[in-house]
Short mmCIF file of C-alpha atoms in Angstrom, two decimals:
data_model
loop_
_atom_site.label_atom_id
_atom_site.label_comp_id
_atom_site.label_asym_id
_atom_site.label_seq_id
_atom_site.Cartn_x
_atom_site.Cartn_y
_atom_site.Cartn_z
CA UNK K 12 -216.77 279.39 226.45
CA UNK K 13 -220.44 278.41 226.14
CA UNK K 14 -221.56 281.78 227.47
CA UNK K 15 -219.20 283.46 225.03
CA UNK K 16 -220.59 281.36 222.18
CA UNK K 17 -224.15 282.17 223.15
CA UNK K 18 -223.35 285.85 223.46
CA UNK K 19 -221.68 285.85 220.07
CA UNK K 20 -224.64 284.02 218.58
CA UNK K 21 -227.13 286.43 220.10
CA UNK K 22 -225.12 289.42 218.91
CA UNK K 23 -224.82 287.98 215.44
CA UNK K 24 -228.53 287.29 215.14
CA UNK K 25 -229.70 290.54 216.71
CA UNK K 26 -231.24 292.11 213.61
CA UNK K 27 -231.07 289.25 211.14
CA UNK K 28 -234.40 288.17 209.71
CA UNK K 29 -234.15 285.81 206.79
CA UNK K 30 -237.34 285.90 204.72
CA UNK K 31 -239.08 282.64 203.79
CA UNK K 32 -238.20 283.06 200.09
CA UNK K 33 -234.53 283.35 201.06
CA UNK K 34 -234.44 279.97 202.75
CA UNK K 35 -234.06 277.70 199.74
CA UNK K 36 -230.75 276.32 201.00
CA UNK K 37 -232.07 275.83 204.53
CA UNK K 38 -234.58 273.24 203.25
CA UNK K 39 -231.83 270.79 202.31
CA UNK K 40 -231.77 267.67 204.43
CA UNK K 41 -228.25 268.41 205.63
CA UNK K 42 -229.48 271.72 207.09
CA UNK K 43 -232.16 270.09 209.27
CA UNK K 44 -231.58 271.16 212.87
CA UNK K 45 -230.31 268.33 215.00
CA UNK K 46 -227.81 265.58 214.39
CA UNK K 47 -229.52 263.19 211.98
CA UNK K 48 -232.68 261.21 211.28
CA UNK K 49 -234.76 259.91 214.19
CA UNK K 50 -233.86 256.25 213.73
CA UNK K 51 -230.19 257.10 213.24
CA UNK K 52 -230.11 259.09 216.48
CA UNK K 53 -232.02 256.39 218.31
CA UNK K 54 -229.39 253.81 217.40
CA UNK K 55 -226.50 256.15 218.15
CA UNK K 56 -228.04 256.95 221.54
CA UNK K 57 -228.48 253.22 222.11
CA UNK K 58 -224.86 252.19 221.60
CA UNK K 59 -223.53 255.31 223.27
CA UNK K 60 -225.74 254.61 226.30
CA UNK K 61 -224.27 251.13 226.70
CA UNK K 62 -220.64 252.11 225.99
CA UNK K 63 -220.38 255.59 227.53
CA UNK K 64 -220.95 256.85 231.06
CA UNK K 65 -222.77 259.89 229.70
CA UNK K 66 -225.46 259.97 227.05
CA UNK K 67 -227.97 262.26 225.41
CA UNK K 68 -227.58 265.71 223.96
CA UNK K 69 -229.69 264.97 220.90
CA UNK K 70 -232.98 266.33 222.27
CA UNK K 71 -234.57 262.90 222.53
CA UNK K 72 -235.42 260.74 225.55
CA UNK K 73 -234.09 257.23 226.01
CA UNK K 74 -236.26 254.18 226.52
CA UNK K 75 -235.68 250.55 227.21
CA UNK K 76 -232.31 249.08 227.94
CA UNK K 77 -230.97 246.47 225.54
CA UNK K 78 -227.71 246.81 227.41
CA UNK K 79 -227.44 243.77 229.68
CA UNK X 3 -201.87 236.07 190.26
CA UNK X 4 -203.84 236.38 187.04
CA UNK X 5 -207.02 237.07 188.96
CA UNK X 6 -205.31 239.82 190.96
CA UNK X 7 -203.89 241.43 187.86
CA UNK X 8 -207.35 241.38 186.28
CA UNK X 9 -209.02 242.77 189.39
CA UNK X 10 -206.92 245.91 189.53
CA UNK X 11 -207.85 247.34 186.10
CA UNK X 12 -211.49 246.34 186.73
CA UNK X 13 -211.48 248.23 190.05
CA UNK X 14 -210.04 251.29 188.33
CA UNK X 15 -212.58 251.01 185.51
CA UNK X 16 -215.39 250.84 188.08
CA UNK X 17 -213.99 253.84 189.91
CA UNK X 18 -213.70 255.88 186.69
CA UNK X 19 -217.23 254.79 185.74
CA UNK X 20 -218.69 255.99 189.03
CA UNK X 21 -216.78 259.27 188.65
CA UNK X 22 -218.23 259.59 185.16
CA UNK X 23 -221.77 259.14 186.44
CA UNK X 24 -221.19 261.84 189.05
CA UNK X 25 -219.49 264.13 186.56
CA UNK X 26 -222.34 263.86 184.07
CA UNK X 27 -224.94 264.46 186.78
CA UNK X 28 -226.16 267.88 187.66
CA UNK X 29 -226.52 268.92 191.24
CA UNK X 30 -229.57 267.19 192.66
CA UNK X 31 -229.66 267.91 196.35
CA UNK X 32 -231.55 265.83 198.87
CA UNK X 33 -234.51 267.83 200.17
CA UNK X 34 -236.55 266.96 203.23
CA UNK X 35 -239.92 265.31 202.74
CA UNK X 36 -242.15 267.67 204.73
CA UNK X 37 -245.44 265.84 204.06
CA UNK X 38 -244.23 262.51 205.34
CA UNK X 39 -242.02 259.52 204.69
CA UNK X 40 -241.34 255.92 205.56
CA UNK X 41 -237.82 255.22 206.74
CA UNK X 42 -236.55 251.64 206.87
CA UNK X 43 -233.18 251.17 208.49
CA UNK X 44 -231.03 248.25 209.48
CA UNK X 45 -228.34 249.07 212.06
CA UNK X 46 -225.42 246.87 212.99
CA UNK X 47 -222.92 247.08 215.84
CA UNK X 48 -220.03 244.75 216.55
CA UNK X 49 -217.54 244.92 219.38
CA UNK X 50 -215.40 242.28 221.09
CA UNK X 51 -218.20 240.52 222.93
CA UNK X 52 -221.47 241.93 221.60
CA UNK X 53 -223.18 242.00 218.23
CA UNK X 54 -226.35 244.04 217.72
CA UNK X 55 -228.63 243.79 214.70
CA UNK X 56 -231.27 246.49 214.90
CA UNK X 57 -233.88 246.87 212.13
CA UNK X 58 -236.24 249.85 212.48
CA UNK X 59 -239.29 251.28 210.74
CA UNK X 60 -240.28 254.93 211.13
CA UNK X 61 -243.45 256.32 209.52
CA UNK X 62 -244.37 259.98 209.51
CA UNK X 63 -247.35 261.56 207.74
CA UNK X 64 -248.99 264.96 207.82
CA UNK X 65 -252.77 264.74 207.48
CA UNK X 66 -254.88 267.26 205.47
CA UNK X 67 -255.79 269.11 208.70
CA UNK X 68 -252.03 269.55 209.31
CA UNK X 69 -252.01 267.10 212.21
CA UNK X 70 -248.88 265.02 211.98
CA UNK X 71 -248.78 261.39 213.05
CA UNK X 72 -245.73 259.21 213.41
CA UNK X 73 -244.98 255.71 214.62
CA UNK X 74 -241.94 253.54 214.98
CA UNK X 75 -240.99 249.96 215.64
CA UNK X 76 -237.56 248.55 216.32
CA UNK X 77 -236.10 245.17 217.04
CA UNK X 78 -232.85 244.80 218.95
CA UNK X 79 -231.23 241.42 218.44
CA UNK X 80 -228.33 241.43 220.89
CA UNK X 81 -225.91 238.53 220.79
CA UNK X 82 -223.58 238.69 223.74
CA UNK X 83 -220.93 236.64 225.50
CA UNK X 84 -219.71 239.11 228.09
CA UNK X 85 -219.47 238.52 231.83
CA UNK X 86 -221.68 241.57 232.28
CA UNK X 87 -224.26 239.83 230.16
CA UNK X 88 -224.57 237.02 232.66
CA UNK X 89 -222.33 234.52 230.96
CA UNK X 90 -219.08 233.38 232.51
CA UNK X 91 -217.65 231.52 229.54
CA UNK X 92 -217.94 231.69 225.77
CA UNK X 93 -221.63 230.82 225.61
CA UNK X 94 -223.10 233.42 223.29
CA UNK X 95 -226.81 233.93 223.54
CA UNK X 96 -229.19 236.20 221.67
CA UNK X 97 -231.71 238.39 223.38
CA UNK X 98 -234.49 240.26 221.60
CA UNK X 99 -235.82 243.67 222.55
CA UNK X 100 -238.92 245.08 220.89
CA UNK X 101 -239.82 248.75 220.99
CA UNK X 102 -242.86 250.44 219.49
CA UNK X 103 -244.13 253.97 219.85
CA UNK X 104 -246.20 256.74 218.35
CA UNK X 105 -246.45 260.53 218.44
CA UNK X 106 -249.05 263.05 217.32
CA UNK X 107 -248.14 266.58 216.26
CA UNK X 108 -251.07 268.92 216.87
CA UNK X 109 -250.85 272.39 215.28
CA UNK X 110 -251.72 275.38 217.45
CA UNK X 111 -252.23 279.05 216.52
CA UNK X 112 -249.19 281.15 215.62
CA UNK X 113 -247.32 278.18 214.15
CA UNK X 114 -246.92 276.52 217.53
CA UNK X 115 -247.53 272.81 218.00
CA UNK X 116 -247.96 270.29 220.77
CA UNK X 117 -246.76 266.73 220.46
CA UNK X 118 -247.62 263.94 222.91
CA UNK X 119 -245.81 260.64 222.46
CA UNK X 120 -245.60 257.17 223.98
CA UNK X 121 -243.30 254.20 223.54
CA UNK X 122 -243.00 250.76 225.09
CA UNK X 123 -239.95 248.54 225.15
CA UNK X 124 -239.83 244.92 226.24
CA UNK X 125 -237.12 242.29 226.57
CA UNK X 126 -236.74 239.25 228.78
CA UNK X 127 -235.48 241.22 231.80
CA UNK X 128 -236.27 244.89 231.20
CA UNK X 129 -239.65 246.53 230.57
CA UNK X 130 -239.97 250.22 229.89
CA UNK X 131 -242.82 252.70 229.41
CA UNK X 132 -242.02 256.22 228.18
CA UNK X 133 -244.49 259.08 227.79
CA UNK X 134 -243.50 262.50 226.51
CA UNK X 135 -244.84 265.92 225.61
CA UNK X 136 -243.16 268.44 223.31
CA UNK X 137 -244.19 272.06 222.68
CA UNK X 138 -242.76 273.87 219.65
CA UNK X 139 -242.94 277.59 219.06
CA UNK X 140 -241.94 279.63 216.06
CA UNK X 141 -240.93 283.30 216.42
CA UNK X 142 -239.66 286.21 214.31
CA UNK X 143 -241.01 285.02 210.95
CA UNK X 144 -239.82 281.49 211.65
CA UNK X 145 -236.25 282.62 212.24
CA UNK X 146 -236.32 281.31 215.81
CA UNK X 147 -237.70 277.94 216.86
CA UNK X 148 -238.08 276.94 220.48
CA UNK X 149 -238.82 273.47 221.79
CA UNK X 150 -239.66 272.47 225.35
CA UNK X 151 -240.23 268.89 226.33
CA UNK X 152 -240.73 266.55 229.23
CA UNK X 153 -240.60 262.74 229.29
CA UNK X 154 -241.43 260.27 232.01
CA UNK X 155 -239.99 256.77 232.01
CA UNK X 156 -241.03 253.81 234.14
CA UNK X 157 -238.55 250.92 233.92
CA UNK X 158 -238.89 247.51 235.52
CA UNK X 159 -235.58 245.70 235.92
CA UNK X 160 -235.40 241.93 236.35
CA UNK X 161 -232.85 239.12 236.32
CA UNK X 162 -233.31 236.14 234.06
CA UNK X 163 -233.86 232.74 235.66
CA UNK X 164 -233.64 230.21 232.87
CA UNK X 165 -235.16 230.58 229.41
CA UNK X 166 -238.54 231.97 230.46
CA UNK X 167 -238.42 233.00 234.13
CA UNK X 168 -237.15 236.17 235.73
CA UNK X 169 -236.77 237.64 239.19
CA UNK X 170 -237.84 241.24 239.77
CA UNK X 171 -234.92 243.43 240.94
CA UNK X 172 -236.41 246.89 241.16
CA UNK X 173 -238.01 249.85 239.44
CA UNK X 174 -236.27 252.87 237.94
CA UNK X 175 -238.22 256.06 237.30
CA UNK X 176 -236.82 258.81 235.09
CA UNK X 177 -237.86 262.35 234.24
CA UNK X 178 -236.21 263.98 231.24
CA UNK X 179 -236.49 267.71 230.50
CA UNK X 180 -235.30 269.38 227.32
CA UNK X 181 -235.17 272.98 226.12
CA UNK X 182 -233.87 273.65 222.63
CA UNK X 183 -233.51 276.85 220.59
CA UNK X 184 -232.71 277.00 216.89
CA UNK X 185 -231.89 280.30 215.24
CA UNK X 186 -231.56 281.07 211.53
CA UNK X 187 -228.38 283.13 211.36
CA UNK X 188 -228.28 283.78 207.61
CA UNK X 189 -229.47 282.25 204.33
CA UNK X 190 -226.85 279.55 204.76
CA UNK X 191 -226.39 279.21 208.48
CA UNK X 192 -228.34 278.18 211.54
CA UNK X 193 -227.35 277.53 215.11
CA UNK X 194 -228.84 275.42 217.90
CA UNK X 195 -228.47 275.37 221.64
CA UNK X 196 -230.03 272.81 223.96
CA UNK X 197 -230.09 271.89 227.61
CA UNK X 198 -231.25 268.52 228.86
CA UNK X 199 -231.67 267.28 232.42
CA UNK X 200 -232.48 263.70 233.37
CA UNK X 201 -233.35 262.67 236.91
CA UNK X 202 -233.30 258.97 237.70
CA UNK X 203 -234.49 257.39 240.92
CA UNK X 204 -234.55 253.71 241.80
CA UNK X 205 -232.71 250.55 240.77
CA UNK X 206 -229.74 251.35 238.51
CA UNK X 207 -227.58 248.25 238.99
CA UNK X 208 -226.85 245.76 236.27
CA UNK X 209 -227.94 242.55 238.07
CA UNK X 210 -225.42 240.49 236.06
CA UNK X 211 -222.35 242.58 236.88
CA UNK X 212 -220.09 241.06 239.58
CA UNK X 213 -217.52 243.21 241.43
CA UNK X 214 -214.32 242.45 243.36
CA UNK X 215 -214.62 244.20 246.74
CA UNK X 216 -211.97 243.71 249.47
CA UNK X 217 -210.67 240.68 247.60
CA UNK X 218 -214.08 239.00 247.45
CA UNK X 219 -216.35 238.59 244.48
CA UNK X 220 -219.77 240.21 244.98
CA UNK X 221 -222.39 238.96 242.56
CA UNK X 222 -223.97 242.36 241.87
CA UNK X 223 -222.66 245.91 241.86
CA UNK X 224 -224.18 248.45 244.25
CA UNK X 225 -224.82 251.83 242.63
CA UNK X 226 -226.44 254.89 244.19
CA UNK X 227 -230.22 254.99 243.70
CA UNK X 228 -230.43 258.61 242.65
CA UNK X 229 -228.73 260.41 239.77
CA UNK X 230 -229.29 263.67 237.94
CA UNK X 231 -227.57 264.32 234.64
CA UNK X 232 -227.15 267.51 232.64
CA UNK X 233 -226.17 267.99 228.99
CA UNK X 234 -225.48 271.26 227.23
CA UNK X 235 -225.22 271.04 223.44
CA UNK X 236 -224.23 273.71 220.95
CA UNK X 237 -224.19 273.22 217.19
CA UNK X 238 -223.88 275.24 214.00
CA UNK X 239 -224.96 274.31 210.46
CA UNK X 240 -223.01 276.35 207.98
CA UNK X 241 -223.34 275.93 204.21
CA UNK X 242 -220.61 277.20 201.89
CA UNK X 243 -222.14 277.71 198.46
CA UNK X 244 -219.92 277.16 195.42
CA UNK X 245 -220.47 278.18 191.80
CA UNK X 246 -220.29 274.69 190.37
CA UNK X 247 -223.08 272.37 189.26
CA UNK X 248 -221.39 269.18 190.38
CA UNK X 249 -220.70 270.17 193.99
CA UNK X 250 -222.96 273.19 194.66
CA UNK X 251 -222.15 273.49 198.35
CA UNK X 252 -220.27 272.08 201.30
CA UNK X 253 -221.92 272.09 204.72
CA UNK X 254 -220.03 271.95 207.99
CA UNK X 255 -221.72 271.11 211.26
CA UNK X 256 -219.47 271.59 214.29
CA UNK X 257 -221.02 270.68 217.63
CA UNK X 258 -220.03 270.50 221.27
CA UNK X 259 -221.70 268.59 224.11
CA UNK X 260 -220.87 268.97 227.77
CA UNK X 261 -222.06 266.32 230.23
CA UNK X 262 -222.15 266.69 234.02
CA UNK X 263 -223.89 264.55 236.60
CA UNK X 264 -224.42 264.09 240.32
CA UNK X 265 -222.13 261.02 240.45
CA UNK X 266 -219.20 263.25 239.51
CA UNK X 267 -218.96 262.10 235.92
CA UNK X 268 -217.85 264.75 233.43
CA UNK X 269 -217.53 264.40 229.68
CA UNK X 270 -216.74 266.61 226.73
CA UNK X 271 -217.80 265.66 223.23
CA UNK X 272 -216.75 267.88 220.32
CA UNK X 273 -217.63 266.68 216.82
CA UNK X 274 -217.54 267.81 213.22
CA UNK X 275 -219.78 266.61 210.42
CA UNK X 276 -219.05 267.55 206.81
CA UNK X 277 -221.74 267.20 204.12
CA UNK X 278 -220.66 267.00 200.50
CA UNK X 279 -223.25 266.63 197.70
CA UNK X 280 -221.87 265.14 194.50
CA UNK X 281 -224.56 264.83 191.84
CA UNK X 282 -227.43 262.75 193.27
CA UNK X 283 -225.26 261.54 196.17
CA UNK X 284 -224.62 263.27 199.48
CA UNK X 285 -221.63 262.20 201.54
CA UNK X 286 -221.35 262.90 205.24
CA UNK X 287 -218.15 262.43 207.14
CA UNK X 288 -218.42 262.53 210.91
CA UNK X 289 -215.60 262.76 213.44
CA UNK X 290 -216.53 262.76 217.11
CA UNK X 291 -214.16 262.89 220.08
CA UNK X 292 -215.38 261.84 223.53
CA UNK X 293 -213.38 262.53 226.68
CA UNK X 294 -214.73 261.25 230.00
CA UNK X 295 -213.63 261.65 233.61
CA UNK X 296 -214.61 258.94 236.10
CA UNK X 297 -217.48 258.97 238.57
CA UNK X 298 -216.47 259.77 242.15
CA UNK X 299 -216.84 256.17 243.33
CA UNK X 300 -214.77 254.51 240.60
CA UNK X 301 -211.73 252.70 242.04
CA UNK X 302 -209.17 250.31 240.64
CA UNK X 303 -207.13 249.66 243.79
CA UNK X 304 -208.22 246.12 244.69
CA UNK X 305 -207.62 242.57 243.51
CA UNK X 306 -208.70 242.23 239.89
CA UNK X 307 -209.75 239.32 237.71
CA UNK X 308 -206.70 237.79 236.06
CA UNK X 309 -205.53 239.49 232.89
CA UNK X 310 -207.46 242.71 233.36
CA UNK X 311 -205.67 246.05 232.90
CA UNK X 312 -204.62 248.39 235.73
CA UNK X 313 -207.58 250.69 235.07
CA UNK X 314 -210.11 247.86 235.51
CA UNK X 315 -212.50 248.68 238.40
CA UNK X 316 -211.99 246.91 241.74
CA UNK X 317 -212.07 247.91 245.40
CA UNK X 318 -209.39 247.39 248.04
CA UNK X 319 -211.82 248.60 250.70
CA UNK X 320 -215.53 247.93 251.27
CA UNK X 321 -216.47 250.44 248.58
CA UNK X 322 -216.99 254.18 248.64
CA UNK X 323 -219.27 255.65 251.30
CA UNK X 324 -222.23 257.26 249.57
CA UNK X 325 -224.97 258.53 251.89
CA UNK X 326 -226.82 256.20 254.19
CA UNK X 327 -229.30 253.34 253.93
CA UNK X 328 -231.59 251.45 256.30
CA UNK X 329 -230.40 248.02 257.40
CA UNK X 330 -232.88 245.11 257.90
CA UNK X 331 -233.45 246.29 261.50
CA UNK X 332 -234.48 249.76 260.32
CA UNK X 333 -231.30 251.47 261.50
CA UNK X 334 -229.54 254.06 259.38
CA UNK X 335 -226.09 252.82 258.35
CA UNK X 336 -223.49 254.07 255.86
CA UNK X 337 -224.12 252.97 252.26
CA UNK X 338 -221.04 251.71 250.39
CA UNK X 339 -221.23 251.78 246.61
CA UNK X 340 -219.08 249.90 244.10
CA UNK X 341 -219.18 248.99 240.45
CA UNK X 342 -217.21 247.05 237.86
CA UNK X 343 -218.75 249.01 235.03
CA UNK X 344 -215.74 250.08 232.95
CA UNK X 345 -217.70 252.85 231.24
CA UNK X 346 -217.88 254.71 234.56
CA UNK X 347 -214.11 255.20 234.45
CA UNK X 348 -211.81 257.64 232.74
CA UNK X 349 -211.26 257.07 229.03
CA UNK X 350 -211.51 258.67 225.62
CA UNK X 351 -212.89 257.54 222.30
CA UNK X 352 -212.92 258.62 218.68
CA UNK X 353 -215.81 257.85 216.35
CA UNK X 354 -215.34 258.14 212.58
CA UNK X 355 -218.24 257.51 210.23
CA UNK X 356 -218.90 257.84 206.53
CA UNK X 357 -222.50 258.05 205.36
CA UNK X 358 -223.74 258.08 201.80
CA UNK X 359 -227.25 259.15 200.79
CA UNK X 360 -228.28 258.58 197.21
CA UNK X 361 -231.43 260.13 195.82
CA UNK X 362 -232.88 257.83 193.13
CA UNK X 363 -233.57 260.70 190.75
CA UNK X 364 -232.95 258.57 187.65
CA UNK X 365 -236.56 257.30 188.02
CA UNK X 366 -237.90 260.79 187.31
CA UNK X 367 -240.31 261.48 184.46
CA UNK X 368 -241.84 258.05 183.82
CA UNK X 369 -245.09 258.05 185.78
CA UNK X 370 -246.44 259.34 189.13
CA UNK X 371 -245.17 256.20 190.86
CA UNK X 372 -241.73 256.54 189.31
CA UNK X 373 -241.72 260.25 190.20
CA UNK X 374 -242.33 259.29 193.80
CA UNK X 375 -239.58 256.69 193.65
CA UNK X 376 -237.33 259.43 192.29
CA UNK X 377 -237.74 261.29 195.58
CA UNK X 378 -236.73 258.28 197.64
CA UNK X 379 -233.29 258.05 199.19
CA UNK X 380 -230.98 255.11 199.88
CA UNK X 381 -228.61 255.47 202.82
CA UNK X 382 -225.46 253.46 203.50
CA UNK X 383 -223.10 254.18 206.36
CA UNK X 384 -220.26 252.62 208.26
CA UNK X 385 -217.91 253.67 211.00
CA UNK X 386 -215.40 252.74 213.64
CA UNK X 387 -215.27 253.51 217.35
CA UNK X 388 -211.73 253.62 218.74
CA UNK X 389 -211.24 253.63 222.48
CA UNK X 390 -208.68 252.99 225.23
CA UNK X 391 -208.10 251.97 228.89
CA UNK X 392 -210.49 249.46 230.53
CA UNK X 393 -213.30 250.32 228.10
CA UNK X 394 -211.02 249.55 225.16
CA UNK X 395 -209.85 246.33 226.84
CA UNK X 396 -213.40 245.10 227.44
CA UNK X 397 -215.19 246.18 224.25
CA UNK X 398 -212.47 246.85 221.69
CA UNK X 399 -211.51 244.36 219.00
CA UNK X 400 -207.69 244.18 218.79
CA UNK X 401 -206.64 245.70 215.48
CA UNK X 402 -203.02 244.73 215.97
CA UNK X 403 -202.01 241.12 215.48
CA UNK X 404 -199.26 241.48 218.07
CA UNK X 405 -201.52 242.52 220.91
CA UNK X 406 -200.50 240.52 224.04
CA UNK X 407 -204.02 240.89 225.54
CA UNK X 408 -205.81 239.25 222.62
CA UNK X 409 -208.04 237.27 222.76
CA UNK X 410 -208.84 238.07 226.44
CA UNK X 411 -208.97 241.80 225.72
CA UNK X 412 -207.24 244.58 223.88
CA UNK X 413 -204.32 246.76 224.96
CA UNK X 414 -202.96 248.34 221.77
CA UNK X 415 -205.35 249.64 219.11
CA UNK X 416 -208.92 248.78 220.15
CA UNK X 417 -212.02 249.44 218.08
CA UNK X 418 -215.59 248.44 217.43
CA UNK X 419 -217.48 248.79 214.15
CA UNK X 420 -220.96 249.81 213.11
CA UNK X 421 -222.90 250.09 209.87
CA UNK X 422 -226.38 250.93 208.61
CA UNK X 423 -228.45 250.48 205.49
CA UNK X 424 -231.57 252.60 205.07
CA UNK X 425 -234.29 253.56 202.62
CA UNK X 426 -236.44 256.72 202.82
CA UNK X 427 -239.62 256.72 200.77
CA UNK X 428 -241.82 259.86 200.55
CA UNK X 429 -245.53 259.57 201.36
#
């Protein structure tokens, strides 16, 4: 499914070049790549790390424990 | 009675008033602050036996030479009364963790950049250094962004002995690698794909976590000393533009994460975030489903502490054979691992969160200071984490008054809650 998604994405983007002046909507905060602000993700990663067996997937490294 | 009958019309009046403010407002979206900002945030988490209060400060500023600097500080105030926290009865105690760090973003030719970072975390029984390096590259007129990163973590794990003393248990070293690609797909759509690998080597036990093995209570779990984890993440930001001034667009952000690791743990995490701007306010509703399959050495076939559910971890045998180890005489013998960590088992959870961001644009037009205040943003959010099986029993707050496991645990509808209050001020 992932490979299919990637392939579809690659095919869809093949010739698409969006010019800088066409990116007005992409500057909105909700269109920032990623899953939220740094401090928000840090806290989400923190409670997920101490309540889930798996963690990560937000592009950031963990640090410290705060879980004992 | 009179008070209740008064409250209802007042609530409705307030609701209509708020609607009126939104209706009279023009669309005023929340842009990013590219030159820098200060973000103050207070996070809160509450489950059945732990409460976390977590204030943070994040500062980011781009200097005139385009070098970006950022720093953060956070305080974790963790009040806990769980067995895993080293307490055998209801004796809540509060532990403080401090974390501080900084990063520098150095611009390179062709819109690339290099970003070294460092952070340090300290608490009474866990000390952690983390150093990282990120490289960012921009291609095809900024339509494609690539990020590669590596982090090294050095963690010292100890066990508390009284209010000030501790006994060293071991060292855990981690290496984290990340590769991330973001592609602009259209004027209103972008997609991201990332792969992360984390290799951990060393002491991974929780020194306060006892386990029932062959009918006997062992004071500390025994986990393998090596683990590699892998996460694939795929996400799409898609904005649907509408021809109205009040709600000019709706943005959907579906995402999928797939977790695999060398202990046999597998997890799937689809989620959907919906962004809805209404006047100066942006609402975000997040739904996230998490499905996990247990690690290979998770068992629940032994004698369990009284009152615990069937899925609670325990071992009828000596544990699960996992490689070999050297005994005190230097001979190689089988290594048996065991844990009572419920989050290593099979379970699922659902997270639902509502976030509100409000740009204070009503300050606009008074003076330069007020204009700056007008670009600041207040953030309020709250959510619930619903979960089941042993994880739900241990961490979930019973939401049903007829739950037979309460107050020892939860067996019906189990949940934890979290909230945050934040303020973003542009620099």
